[in-house]
PDB file of C-alpha atoms and ligand atoms in Angstrom:
ATOM      1  CA  MET D  91     137.474  67.684 -43.355  1.00 97.00           C
ATOM      2  CA  LYS D  92     138.990  65.687 -40.501  1.00 98.00           C
ATOM      3  CA  LEU D  93     138.674  62.119 -39.336  1.00 98.00           C
ATOM      4  CA  ILE D  94     138.617  61.645 -35.587  1.00 98.00           C
ATOM      5  CA  ILE D  95     139.718  58.184 -34.497  1.00 98.00           C
ATOM      6  CA  ALA D  96     138.784  57.689 -30.856  1.00 98.00           C
ATOM      7  CA  ILE D  97     139.672  54.572 -28.875  1.00 98.00           C
ATOM      8  CA  VAL D  98     137.360  54.342 -25.877  1.00 97.00           C
ATOM      9  CA  GLN D  99     136.387  51.762 -23.308  1.00 96.00           C
ATOM     10  CA  ASP D 100     133.503  49.462 -24.225  1.00 95.00           C
ATOM     11  CA  GLU D 101     131.497  50.682 -21.205  1.00 94.00           C
ATOM     12  CA  ASP D 102     131.541  54.282 -22.435  1.00 96.00           C
ATOM     13  CA  ALA D 103     130.809  53.577 -26.098  1.00 97.00           C
ATOM     14  CA  PRO D 104     126.970  53.206 -26.195  1.00 98.00           C
ATOM     15  CA  ASN D 105     126.255  56.495 -24.421  1.00 98.00           C
ATOM     16  CA  LEU D 106     128.954  58.329 -26.384  1.00 98.00           C
ATOM     17  CA  ILE D 107     127.554  57.084 -29.707  1.00 98.00           C
ATOM     18  CA  ASP D 108     124.013  58.141 -28.675  1.00 98.00           C
ATOM     19  CA  VAL D 109     125.141  61.652 -27.776  1.00 98.00           C
ATOM     20  CA  LEU D 110     127.207  62.032 -30.972  1.00 98.00           C
ATOM     21  CA  MET D 111     124.288  60.831 -33.115  1.00 98.00           C
ATOM     22  CA  LYS D 112     121.869  63.190 -31.316  1.00 98.00           C
ATOM     23  CA  ASN D 113     124.257  66.018 -32.201  1.00 98.00           C
ATOM     24  CA  ASN D 114     124.140  64.931 -35.864  1.00 98.00           C
ATOM     25  CA  TYR D 115     127.636  63.488 -36.092  1.00 98.00           C
ATOM     26  CA  GLY D 116     128.161  60.409 -38.238  1.00 97.00           C
ATOM     27  CA  VAL D 117     129.835  57.598 -36.313  1.00 98.00           C
ATOM     28  CA  THR D 118     131.233  54.203 -37.228  1.00 98.00           C
ATOM     29  CA  LYS D 119     131.954  51.793 -34.392  1.00 98.00           C
ATOM     30  CA  LEU D 120     134.693  49.184 -34.706  1.00 98.00           C
ATOM     31  CA  ALA D 121     135.358  46.426 -32.206  1.00 98.00           C
ATOM     32  CA  SER D 122     139.052  46.637 -31.330  1.00 98.00           C
ATOM     33  CA  THR D 123     141.547  45.097 -28.938  1.00 96.00           C
ATOM     34  CA  GLY D 124     144.228  46.908 -26.961  1.00 93.00           C
ATOM     35  CA  GLY D 125     147.738  45.620 -27.562  1.00 92.00           C
ATOM     36  CA  PHE D 126     148.758  45.880 -23.910  1.00 89.00           C
ATOM     37  CA  LEU D 127     145.736  44.564 -21.993  1.00 88.00           C
ATOM     38  CA  LYS D 128     144.658  42.285 -24.894  1.00 88.00           C
ATOM     39  CA  SER D 129     141.077  43.082 -23.943  1.00 89.00           C
ATOM     40  CA  GLY D 130     138.288  44.615 -25.974  1.00 94.00           C
ATOM     41  CA  ASN D 131     137.892  48.317 -26.537  1.00 96.00           C
ATOM     42  CA  THR D 132     135.911  50.345 -29.044  1.00 98.00           C
ATOM     43  CA  THR D 133     137.291  52.458 -31.877  1.00 98.00           C
ATOM     44  CA  LEU D 134     135.023  55.170 -33.263  1.00 98.00           C
ATOM     45  CA  LEU D 135     135.503  56.813 -36.659  1.00 98.00           C
ATOM     46  CA  ILE D 136     133.916  60.253 -36.788  1.00 98.00           C
ATOM     47  CA  GLY D 137     134.196  62.359 -39.953  1.00 98.00           C
ATOM     48  CA  VAL D 138     133.624  66.070 -39.265  1.00 98.00           C
ATOM     49  CA  GLU D 139     134.259  69.526 -40.611  1.00 97.00           C
ATOM     50  CA  LYS D 140     137.435  71.093 -39.198  1.00 97.00           C
ATOM     51  CA  GLU D 141     135.470  73.593 -37.077  1.00 98.00           C
ATOM     52  CA  LYS D 142     133.633  70.777 -35.268  1.00 98.00           C
ATOM     53  CA  VAL D 143     136.694  68.852 -34.093  1.00 98.00           C
ATOM     54  CA  ASP D 144     136.977  70.641 -30.735  1.00 98.00           C
ATOM     55  CA  GLU D 145     133.302  70.142 -29.951  1.00 98.00           C
ATOM     56  CA  VAL D 146     133.518  66.405 -30.667  1.00 98.00           C
ATOM     57  CA  ILE D 147     136.626  66.080 -28.500  1.00 98.00           C
ATOM     58  CA  ARG D 148     134.844  67.968 -25.702  1.00 98.00           C
ATOM     59  CA  ILE D 149     131.926  65.486 -25.875  1.00 98.00           C
ATOM     60  CA  ILE D 150     134.335  62.536 -25.792  1.00 98.00           C
ATOM     61  CA  GLU D 151     136.201  64.008 -22.800  1.00 97.00           C
ATOM     62  CA  GLU D 152     132.949  64.586 -20.954  1.00 97.00           C
ATOM     63  CA  LEU D 153     131.614  61.055 -21.431  1.00 97.00           C
ATOM     64  CA  CYS D 154     134.693  58.833 -21.265  1.00 97.00           C
ATOM     65  CA  GLN D 155     135.921  57.977 -17.816  1.00 90.00           C
ATOM     66  CA  SER D 156     139.353  56.990 -16.733  1.00 93.00           C
ATOM     67  CA  ARG D 157     139.327  53.608 -14.959  1.00 89.00           C
ATOM     68  CA  LYS D 158     141.809  51.319 -13.291  1.00 91.00           C
ATOM     69  CA  GLN D 159     142.221  47.830 -14.711  1.00 85.00           C
ATOM     70  CA  VAL D 160     144.249  44.960 -13.407  1.00 84.00           C
ATOM     71  CA  THR D 161     146.235  42.784 -15.759  1.00 80.00           C
ATOM     72  CA  THR D 162     148.949  40.213 -15.274  1.00 76.00           C
ATOM     73  CA  SER D 163     152.506  40.741 -16.354  1.00 69.00           C
ATOM     74  CA  PRO D 164     155.141  38.033 -16.617  1.00 60.00           C
ATOM     75  CA  SER D 165     158.132  38.332 -14.309  1.00 58.00           C
ATOM     76  CA  LEU D 166     161.319  36.306 -14.272  1.00 55.00           C
ATOM     77  CA  THR D 167     161.810  34.584 -10.917  1.00 56.00           C
ATOM     78  CA  THR D 168     165.317  34.494  -9.443  1.00 57.00           C
ATOM     79  CA  LEU D 169     164.854  31.045  -7.905  1.00 60.00           C
ATOM     80  CA  SER D 170     164.111  29.268 -11.161  1.00 68.00           C
ATOM     81  CA  PRO D 171     165.861  30.849 -14.120  1.00 70.00           C
ATOM     82  CA  GLY D 172     163.699  30.845 -17.226  1.00 71.00           C
ATOM     83  CA  VAL D 173     160.437  30.401 -15.279  1.00 71.00           C
ATOM     84  CA  TYR D 174     157.876  33.157 -15.772  1.00 70.00           C
ATOM     85  CA  VAL D 175     155.445  33.867 -12.921  1.00 73.00           C
ATOM     86  CA  PRO D 176     152.524  36.215 -13.622  1.00 74.00           C
ATOM     87  CA  TYR D 177     151.795  38.962 -11.111  1.00 76.00           C
ATOM     88  CA  PRO D 178     148.982  41.551 -11.101  1.00 83.00           C
ATOM     89  CA  VAL D 179     149.686  45.017 -12.463  1.00 83.00           C
ATOM     90  CA  GLU D 180     147.251  47.909 -12.118  1.00 89.00           C
ATOM     91  CA  VAL D 181     147.034  50.333 -15.062  1.00 89.00           C
ATOM     92  CA  GLN D 182     145.000  53.480 -15.599  1.00 91.00           C
ATOM     93  CA  VAL D 183     143.010  53.224 -18.846  1.00 89.00           C
ATOM     94  CA  GLY D 184     141.362  56.027 -20.808  1.00 82.00           C
ATOM     95  CA  GLY D 185     139.212  58.247 -20.872  1.00 93.00           C
ATOM     96  CA  ALA D 186     140.013  58.105 -24.587  1.00 97.00           C
ATOM     97  CA  THR D 187     142.928  57.945 -26.999  1.00 97.00           C
ATOM     98  CA  ILE D 188     142.193  60.316 -29.860  1.00 98.00           C
ATOM     99  CA  PHE D 189     143.831  60.831 -33.251  1.00 98.00           C
ATOM    100  CA  VAL D 190     142.730  63.608 -35.608  1.00 98.00           C
ATOM    101  CA  VAL D 191     143.800  63.122 -39.221  1.00 98.00           C
ATOM    102  CA  ASP D 192     143.291  65.118 -42.406  1.00 98.00           C
ATOM    103  CA  VAL D 193     140.878  63.721 -44.964  1.00 98.00           C
ATOM    104  CA  ASP D 194     142.059  64.335 -48.551  1.00 97.00           C
ATOM    105  CA  ARG D 195     138.768  63.439 -50.104  1.00 97.00           C
ATOM    106  CA  PHE D 196     135.326  62.494 -48.787  1.00 96.00           C
ATOM    107  CA  GLU D 197     132.661  61.039 -51.029  1.00 96.00           C
ATOM    108  CA  LYS D 198     129.381  59.228 -50.580  1.00 94.00           C
ATOM    109  CA  VAL D 199     128.453  57.591 -53.869  1.00 95.00           C
TER     110      VAL D 199
HETATM  111  P1  2BA E 222     145.894  48.838 -24.365  1.00 72.96           P
HETATM  112  O1  2BA E 222     147.036  48.756 -25.303  1.00 72.96           O
HETATM  113  O2  2BA E 222     145.245  47.568 -23.940  1.00 72.96           O
HETATM  114  O3  2BA E 222     146.405  49.659 -23.083  1.00 72.96           O
HETATM  115  C1  2BA E 222     145.582  49.792 -21.947  1.00 72.96           C
HETATM  116  C2  2BA E 222     146.272  50.654 -20.915  1.00 72.96           C
HETATM  117  O4  2BA E 222     147.445  49.986 -20.448  1.00 72.96           O
HETATM  118  C3  2BA E 222     146.764  52.012 -21.457  1.00 72.96           C
HETATM  119  O5  2BA E 222     145.700  52.940 -21.362  1.00 72.96           O
HETATM  120  C4  2BA E 222     147.928  52.329 -20.545  1.00 72.96           C
HETATM  121  O6  2BA E 222     147.483  52.911 -19.319  1.00 72.96           O
HETATM  122  C5  2BA E 222     148.473  50.955 -20.190  1.00 72.96           C
HETATM  123  N1  2BA E 222     149.626  50.612 -21.010  1.00 72.96           N
HETATM  124  C6  2BA E 222     149.692  50.468 -22.361  1.00 72.96           C
HETATM  125  N2  2BA E 222     150.925  50.095 -22.748  1.00 72.96           N
HETATM  126  C7  2BA E 222     151.655  49.979 -21.624  1.00 72.96           C
HETATM  127  C8  2BA E 222     153.013  49.607 -21.350  1.00 72.96           C
HETATM  128  N3  2BA E 222     153.864  49.275 -22.335  1.00 72.96           N
HETATM  129  N4  2BA E 222     153.422  49.622 -20.055  1.00 72.96           N
HETATM  130  C9  2BA E 222     152.594  49.939 -19.054  1.00 72.96           C
HETATM  131  N5  2BA E 222     151.280  50.285 -19.237  1.00 72.96           N
HETATM  132  C10 2BA E 222     150.838  50.316 -20.503  1.00 72.96           C
HETATM  133  P2  2BA E 222     145.537  54.063 -22.456  1.00 72.96           P
HETATM  134  O7  2BA E 222     146.840  54.763 -22.671  1.00 72.96           O
HETATM  135  O8  2BA E 222     144.364  54.896 -22.034  1.00 72.96           O
HETATM  136  O9  2BA E 222     145.193  53.325 -23.834  1.00 72.96           O
HETATM  137  C11 2BA E 222     143.933  52.704 -24.043  1.00 72.96           C
HETATM  138  C12 2BA E 222     143.936  51.989 -25.377  1.00 72.96           C
HETATM  139  O10 2BA E 222     144.141  52.962 -26.424  1.00 72.96           O
HETATM  140  C13 2BA E 222     145.082  51.001 -25.565  1.00 72.96           C
HETATM  141  O11 2BA E 222     144.740  49.759 -24.993  1.00 72.96           O
HETATM  142  C14 2BA E 222     145.186  50.922 -27.087  1.00 72.96           C
HETATM  143  O12 2BA E 222     144.147  50.119 -27.603  1.00 72.96           O
HETATM  144  C15 2BA E 222     144.885  52.361 -27.488  1.00 72.96           C
HETATM  145  N6  2BA E 222     146.103  53.148 -27.676  1.00 72.96           N
HETATM  146  C16 2BA E 222     146.772  53.852 -26.737  1.00 72.96           C
HETATM  147  N7  2BA E 222     147.819  54.495 -27.269  1.00 72.96           N
HETATM  148  C17 2BA E 222     147.819  54.175 -28.583  1.00 72.96           C
HETATM  149  C18 2BA E 222     148.651  54.528 -29.691  1.00 72.96           C
HETATM  150  N8  2BA E 222     149.722  55.332 -29.555  1.00 72.96           N
HETATM  151  N9  2BA E 222     148.356  54.012 -30.898  1.00 72.96           N
HETATM  152  C19 2BA E 222     147.295  53.201 -31.069  1.00 72.96           C
HETATM  153  N10 2BA E 222     146.457  52.839 -30.069  1.00 72.96           N
HETATM  154  C20 2BA E 222     146.720  53.314 -28.849  1.00 72.96           C
END
């Protein structure tokens, strides 16, 4: 068995969860926060048989869009040493960041 850990954008999560559930995959949704943007994203835990991993990843790829987000990054000005001035930085986020890990043991008791 494998555990798929998928970090997706909040906007994509509801539809993705619906489609996974309709295809009989068990899903746990965790509210998470990206370390770089410090804004909310969604982490899904999906436990599946090894043979189903590719299908789940295909569904995630299909439903999770890549988007541009603007954040601010501190920059050191040359005029005033030690003074940080924020300026906007555009980053491309997602579709999804996916980890697939082995599950040693799976029990429902
Ligand atoms: P964040 O850490 O908030 O990152 C959001 C987006 O900002 C990233 O999109 C990437 O395009 C950009 N970014 C991240 N770190 C950067 C840096 N040091 N310099 C410039 N740009 C940077 P994604 O790569 O699609 O990642 C989306 C979210 O997936 C991340 O949100 C984080 O929550 C998670 N993630 C990505 N890689 C990860 C990893 N190796 N381990 C754990 N979580 C990860």
